[in-house]
Coordinates of C-alpha atoms in Angstrom, one line a residue:
M1 CA -8.7 73.1 -26.3
T2 CA -7.2 70.3 -24.4
S3 CA -9.6 67.7 -25.7
I4 CA -8.6 68.8 -29.1
L5 CA -5.3 68.4 -28.4
N6 CA -5.6 65.0 -27.1
E7 CA -7.8 64.1 -29.8
M8 CA -5.1 65.5 -32.3
S9 CA -2.3 63.5 -30.7
K10 CA -4.3 60.4 -30.9
T11 CA -4.7 60.8 -34.6
K12 CA -1.0 61.3 -35.0
K13 CA -0.7 58.3 -32.8
A14 CA -2.8 56.1 -34.9
K15 CA -1.3 57.5 -38.5
V16 CA 2.3 56.7 -36.9
K17 CA 1.2 52.8 -36.0
A18 CA -0.3 52.7 -39.2
S19 CA 2.9 53.8 -40.8
L20 CA 4.8 51.7 -38.5
A21 CA 2.6 48.2 -39.5
K22 CA 2.8 49.1 -43.2
R23 CA 6.8 49.7 -43.1
K24 CA 6.8 46.3 -40.9
S25 CA 4.6 44.4 -43.8
R26 CA 7.0 46.1 -46.2
E27 CA 10.0 44.7 -44.5
G28 CA 8.5 41.4 -44.0
R29 CA 7.9 41.0 -47.5
F30 CA 11.3 41.9 -48.6
R31 CA 12.8 39.4 -46.1
L32 CA 10.6 36.9 -47.5
Y33 CA 11.7 37.5 -51.1
G34 CA 15.7 37.4 -50.0
V35 CA 15.1 34.2 -48.1
V36 CA 13.0 32.6 -51.2
S37 CA 15.5 34.0 -53.8
I38 CA 18.7 32.5 -51.5
S39 CA 16.6 29.4 -51.0
S40 CA 16.2 28.8 -54.9
A41 CA 19.8 29.7 -55.7
I42 CA 20.6 27.0 -53.1
L43 CA 18.4 24.6 -54.5
F44 CA 19.5 25.1 -58.1
L45 CA 23.1 24.7 -56.8
V46 CA 22.0 21.4 -55.3
I47 CA 20.4 20.3 -58.6
L48 CA 23.2 21.2 -60.7
I49 CA 25.9 19.7 -58.6
G50 CA 23.9 16.8 -58.3
S51 CA 23.2 16.2 -62.1
I52 CA 27.1 16.3 -62.8
T53 CA 27.7 13.9 -60.0
S54 CA 25.0 11.6 -60.7
Q55 CA 26.1 11.7 -64.6
G56 CA 30.2 12.4 -64.4
Y57 CA 30.8 9.8 -61.8
T58 CA 31.2 7.1 -63.9
A59 CA 34.5 8.8 -65.7
F60 CA 36.3 7.2 -62.8
Y61 CA 36.0 3.6 -63.5
T62 CA 36.3 2.3 -67.0
T63 CA 36.0 -1.3 -68.3
E64 CA 38.4 -4.0 -69.4
I65 CA 38.2 -7.6 -71.7
R66 CA 40.3 -10.5 -70.8
L67 CA 42.0 -12.2 -73.7
Q68 CA 44.4 -14.6 -74.4
V69 CA 46.8 -12.8 -76.5
S70 CA 49.5 -14.8 -78.3
L71 CA 52.6 -13.1 -79.1
D72 CA 54.3 -15.1 -81.8
E73 CA 56.5 -13.4 -84.2
E74 CA 54.2 -13.8 -87.2
T75 CA 51.1 -12.3 -85.4
L76 CA 53.5 -9.2 -84.3
G77 CA 55.2 -8.9 -87.6
L78 CA 58.8 -9.5 -86.4
L79 CA 61.2 -10.6 -88.7
S80 CA 63.6 -12.3 -86.2
S81 CA 63.0 -14.2 -83.0
N82 CA 65.2 -11.8 -81.5
P83 CA 64.0 -8.2 -82.0
S84 CA 65.7 -5.2 -80.9
K85 CA 63.9 -2.7 -78.7
E86 CA 62.9 -0.4 -81.7
E87 CA 61.1 -3.6 -83.7
L88 CA 59.4 -4.3 -80.5
F89 CA 58.2 -1.1 -80.3
S90 CA 56.8 -0.7 -83.6
A91 CA 55.2 -4.5 -84.1
N92 CA 51.7 -4.8 -84.9
Y93 CA 50.2 -5.4 -81.2
M94 CA 47.0 -4.5 -82.3
K95 CA 46.8 -7.2 -84.7
A96 CA 47.5 -9.7 -81.7
L97 CA 44.9 -8.2 -79.5
R98 CA 42.0 -8.5 -82.5
S99 CA 43.3 -11.9 -83.4
A100 CA 42.6 -12.8 -79.6
L101 CA 39.2 -11.6 -79.5
K102 CA 38.0 -13.3 -82.7
H103 CA 38.8 -16.6 -81.1
E104 CA 36.1 -15.7 -78.4
I105 CA 33.6 -14.5 -80.7
E106 CA 32.6 -16.2 -83.9
I107 CA 31.8 -13.5 -87.0
S108 CA 31.5 -14.1 -90.2
T109 CA 31.0 -10.9 -92.3
R110 CA 33.6 -7.8 -92.8
K111 CA 30.5 -5.6 -90.9
E112 CA 30.4 -7.8 -88.1
R113 CA 34.5 -7.8 -88.2
K114 CA 34.5 -3.8 -87.9
A115 CA 31.8 -4.0 -85.3
L116 CA 34.1 -6.4 -82.8
N117 CA 37.6 -4.5 -83.5
A118 CA 35.6 -1.2 -81.6
F119 CA 35.3 -3.3 -78.6
I120 CA 39.1 -2.7 -78.3
S121 CA 40.7 0.6 -77.5
R122 CA 44.0 2.3 -78.8
G123 CA 45.0 2.1 -75.4
A124 CA 44.9 -1.5 -75.0
E125 CA 47.7 -1.5 -77.9
Y126 CA 50.0 0.9 -76.3
N127 CA 49.7 -0.6 -72.9
L128 CA 50.6 -4.5 -74.1
R129 CA 53.3 -2.7 -76.5
D130 CA 55.2 -0.9 -73.3
M131 CA 54.6 -4.3 -71.7
V132 CA 56.4 -6.3 -74.2
V133 CA 59.2 -3.6 -74.8
E134 CA 60.0 -4.0 -71.0
N135 CA 60.0 -7.5 -71.1
P136 CA 60.9 -8.9 -74.2
S137 CA 60.9 -12.7 -72.8
L138 CA 57.2 -12.3 -73.4
V139 CA 57.5 -12.6 -77.4
G140 CA 56.9 -16.3 -78.7
G141 CA 54.4 -16.9 -75.6
K142 CA 50.7 -16.6 -74.8
I143 CA 49.9 -14.4 -72.1
T144 CA 46.4 -13.6 -70.3
Y145 CA 45.9 -9.9 -70.8
W146 CA 43.2 -7.4 -69.7
A147 CA 42.5 -5.2 -72.8
L148 CA 41.3 -1.6 -72.3
A149 CA 37.6 -1.5 -73.9
G150 CA 36.4 1.0 -76.4
D151 CA 34.3 3.8 -75.4
L152 CA 31.0 2.2 -77.3
F153 CA 31.6 -1.3 -75.1
N154 CA 32.7 1.3 -72.0
Q155 CA 29.3 2.9 -72.2
Y156 CA 27.1 0.1 -72.5
N157 CA 29.0 -1.6 -69.6
K158 CA 28.3 1.3 -67.5
G159 CA 24.6 1.5 -68.3
N160 CA 24.7 4.7 -70.6
V161 CA 23.4 2.8 -73.8
D162 CA 19.4 2.6 -73.8
E163 CA 18.4 -0.9 -75.4
S164 CA 14.9 0.1 -75.7
I165 CA 15.6 2.6 -78.4
P166 CA 15.8 1.2 -82.2
E167 CA 18.8 0.0 -83.4
D168 CA 19.3 2.1 -86.2
S169 CA 18.9 5.1 -83.6
R170 CA 21.9 3.8 -81.3
K171 CA 25.9 2.9 -82.3
F172 CA 26.1 0.1 -79.9
K173 CA 24.1 -2.5 -82.3
D174 CA 22.2 -5.6 -81.1
N175 CA 25.0 -7.9 -82.1
Q176 CA 27.6 -6.2 -80.3
I177 CA 25.3 -6.5 -77.2
A178 CA 25.1 -10.2 -77.6
W179 CA 28.8 -10.3 -77.9
F180 CA 29.1 -8.4 -74.8
K181 CA 26.6 -10.6 -72.9
Q182 CA 28.5 -13.7 -74.1
L183 CA 31.7 -12.2 -72.6
E184 CA 30.3 -11.1 -69.2
S185 CA 29.0 -14.3 -69.1
E186 CA 32.3 -15.8 -69.3
S187 CA 33.7 -13.6 -66.8
K188 CA 36.0 -11.8 -69.3
V189 CA 34.7 -8.1 -68.7
R190 CA 35.3 -6.4 -65.4
T191 CA 35.1 -3.0 -64.4
V192 CA 38.4 -1.3 -62.7
F193 CA 39.4 2.4 -61.5
N194 CA 40.3 4.8 -64.7
K195 CA 43.8 5.8 -63.9
N196 CA 44.1 7.0 -67.6
F197 CA 41.4 10.1 -66.2
F198 CA 44.4 11.3 -64.2
T199 CA 47.3 10.6 -66.1
N200 CA 46.3 11.4 -69.5
G201 CA 45.3 14.5 -71.6
D202 CA 42.8 15.4 -74.4
S203 CA 42.3 12.5 -76.7
R204 CA 39.9 11.9 -79.5
D205 CA 39.5 8.3 -78.2
A206 CA 37.0 8.9 -74.9
E207 CA 38.0 6.3 -72.9
L208 CA 41.9 7.7 -73.2
A209 CA 40.7 11.3 -72.3
G210 CA 42.2 12.8 -68.9
I211 CA 42.6 16.0 -67.2
W212 CA 46.3 15.8 -66.7
G213 CA 47.0 18.4 -69.4
A214 CA 44.4 20.6 -68.3
M215 CA 45.7 20.6 -64.7
V216 CA 49.0 20.9 -65.2
G217 CA 48.6 23.8 -67.7
S218 CA 46.4 25.6 -65.3
F219 CA 49.0 25.3 -62.5
Y220 CA 51.9 26.7 -64.4
T221 CA 49.6 29.5 -65.7
L222 CA 48.5 30.2 -62.2
L223 CA 51.7 30.1 -60.9
V224 CA 53.3 32.4 -63.3
C225 CA 50.4 34.9 -63.4
F226 CA 51.0 35.0 -59.5
C227 CA 54.9 35.6 -59.9
I228 CA 54.1 38.1 -61.9
S229 CA 51.2 40.0 -60.4
F230 CA 51.6 39.9 -57.0
P231 CA 54.9 41.9 -56.8
I232 CA 53.1 44.4 -59.4
G233 CA 50.1 44.8 -56.9
V234 CA 52.0 44.8 -53.8
A235 CA 54.7 47.4 -55.2
A236 CA 51.8 49.5 -56.6
A237 CA 49.7 49.5 -53.4
T238 CA 53.4 50.4 -51.0
Y239 CA 54.1 53.0 -53.8
L240 CA 50.6 54.7 -54.0
E241 CA 50.2 54.5 -50.1
E242 CA 53.8 55.4 -49.1
F243 CA 55.6 57.5 -51.6
A244 CA 53.2 59.0 -54.1
P245 CA 52.4 62.3 -53.7
K246 CA 48.6 63.1 -53.2
N247 CA 47.4 64.8 -56.0
K248 CA 44.6 64.4 -59.0
I249 CA 46.6 61.9 -60.7
T250 CA 47.0 59.4 -57.8
D251 CA 43.4 59.7 -56.8
M252 CA 42.5 58.9 -60.3
I253 CA 44.4 55.5 -60.1
E254 CA 43.3 54.5 -57.1
I255 CA 39.6 55.2 -57.9
N256 CA 40.7 53.2 -61.5
I257 CA 42.1 50.2 -59.7
N258 CA 38.9 50.1 -57.3
N259 CA 36.9 49.8 -60.2
L260 CA 38.6 47.3 -61.6
A261 CA 38.2 44.9 -58.8
A262 CA 34.7 45.0 -59.5
V263 CA 35.1 43.7 -63.0
P264 CA 34.3 39.9 -63.4
S265 CA 37.4 38.2 -64.7
I266 CA 35.4 37.0 -68.0
V267 CA 35.4 40.8 -68.9
F268 CA 39.1 40.7 -68.8
G269 CA 39.4 37.4 -70.6
L270 CA 37.2 38.4 -73.9
L271 CA 39.3 41.9 -73.8
G272 CA 42.4 40.1 -73.8
L273 CA 41.1 37.7 -76.5
A274 CA 40.2 40.7 -78.5
I275 CA 43.7 42.5 -78.3
F276 CA 45.6 39.4 -78.3
L277 CA 44.3 37.3 -80.8
N278 CA 42.1 39.5 -83.0
V279 CA 43.8 43.3 -83.1
A280 CA 47.5 41.9 -82.4
E281 CA 47.0 38.4 -84.4
L282 CA 48.9 36.6 -81.9
P283 CA 49.0 32.7 -82.2
R284 CA 46.1 31.1 -80.4
S285 CA 48.4 28.1 -79.1
R286 CA 50.7 30.5 -76.7
R287 CA 49.7 30.2 -73.2
L288 CA 51.5 33.6 -72.9
W289 CA 48.7 35.5 -74.0
G290 CA 46.5 33.9 -71.4
I291 CA 48.9 34.6 -68.9
S292 CA 49.0 38.4 -70.0
T293 CA 45.5 38.2 -69.6
L294 CA 45.2 37.0 -66.3
V295 CA 48.1 39.3 -64.7
N296 CA 45.8 42.3 -66.1
D297 CA 42.9 41.1 -64.1
T298 CA 44.8 39.9 -60.9
A299 CA 47.5 42.4 -60.3
H300 CA 44.8 44.8 -59.2
H301 CA 43.4 42.2 -56.8
H302 CA 46.8 42.4 -54.9
Y303 CA 46.8 46.1 -54.7
I304 CA 46.3 46.9 -50.8
Q305 CA 43.6 49.4 -50.3
P306 CA 44.8 52.6 -48.6
S307 CA 43.7 52.8 -45.3
G308 CA 42.7 56.4 -45.7
D309 CA 44.5 57.6 -42.4

C-alpha cells in the first residue's frame, strides 16, 4: 500500500514539474514577445526621429545672394529726390534687386529673365524696403545687400536638388545651376541662420514660412483652455467628493468621468469638428471652437479621483 502511495506521489510530482516547466516556457515566450514589441517600437521611433531630423534640419538655415543694389530715384520709381515715408514704403524695390542681379548674370531671352528672377525671394524686397524706410539717406546711392534667395535657389544650395534627374523632370534647370555656380565661384552666395523660421507665420513662399503663428496660436489656445478647464475640473471634483450626496446619480457621473479619461483626445477633436462645424455650421476660422473642444477634453483630466475613503 505504501509503495502504491509513493508511486502516486511521484507521478503527481512529475506532472506538477511538467506543468511548471510548460508555464515557465509560456512566461518566457510572453516576456520575449514583450521585449521584441517594445524594442521594435523604440527602433521605429528612433528611425522616425532620425528621418525627421535628417530631412528637416535644413529648415534652420537659408541662402542669401550678395548684390550691388542701386537705389536711385528712377529705379525705385520715386517722383522726387526727397520722398516721404509713404513714397519710400511703396517704392519698387524688387525692380532694384532684379536690376542688380541682371548685372551679375548675362541673359538674353524673356524665359531666362523669368528663371533668373526666381533667384530672389519677395522677402528680400520687404527687408530692403524696411531698411530704406528706416534710413532714407540710402536713396540715390549704391549699397551691398545680401538678398534672401528664392526657394529653388535655396533648395539647390542645401543639396535637395538631384542634378542627375533629367532637366524636364526638375524645376531647377541647367542654366539656373550654371548661374548658381557662377555666383558661388565669385563668393556671392552664403548660408545663414534662418531667423524667419521662428519669426514668420504661414506663407506661400517656402523660404518665408515659419512657425511663429502656430506657436502663438497654440499657446493662447492652451492658455484659455487651461483657465477654463482647470477651475471646472477642480470644482467638480471638490463638489462630488465633499458635498454631493452619495447616490446613483453621483456614482453614474463619476463612472462617466473615469470612462472619459480613457478616451483619446483625437476622438474629442473629431466630435468637436462634427458638432461645431458640421451640425452647428459655425465658422471654421474661430479659435473658440477649438478651445471649447479642448475644454471638454481636458476638464475631466483635472477632476481629482475620489480616494474611496
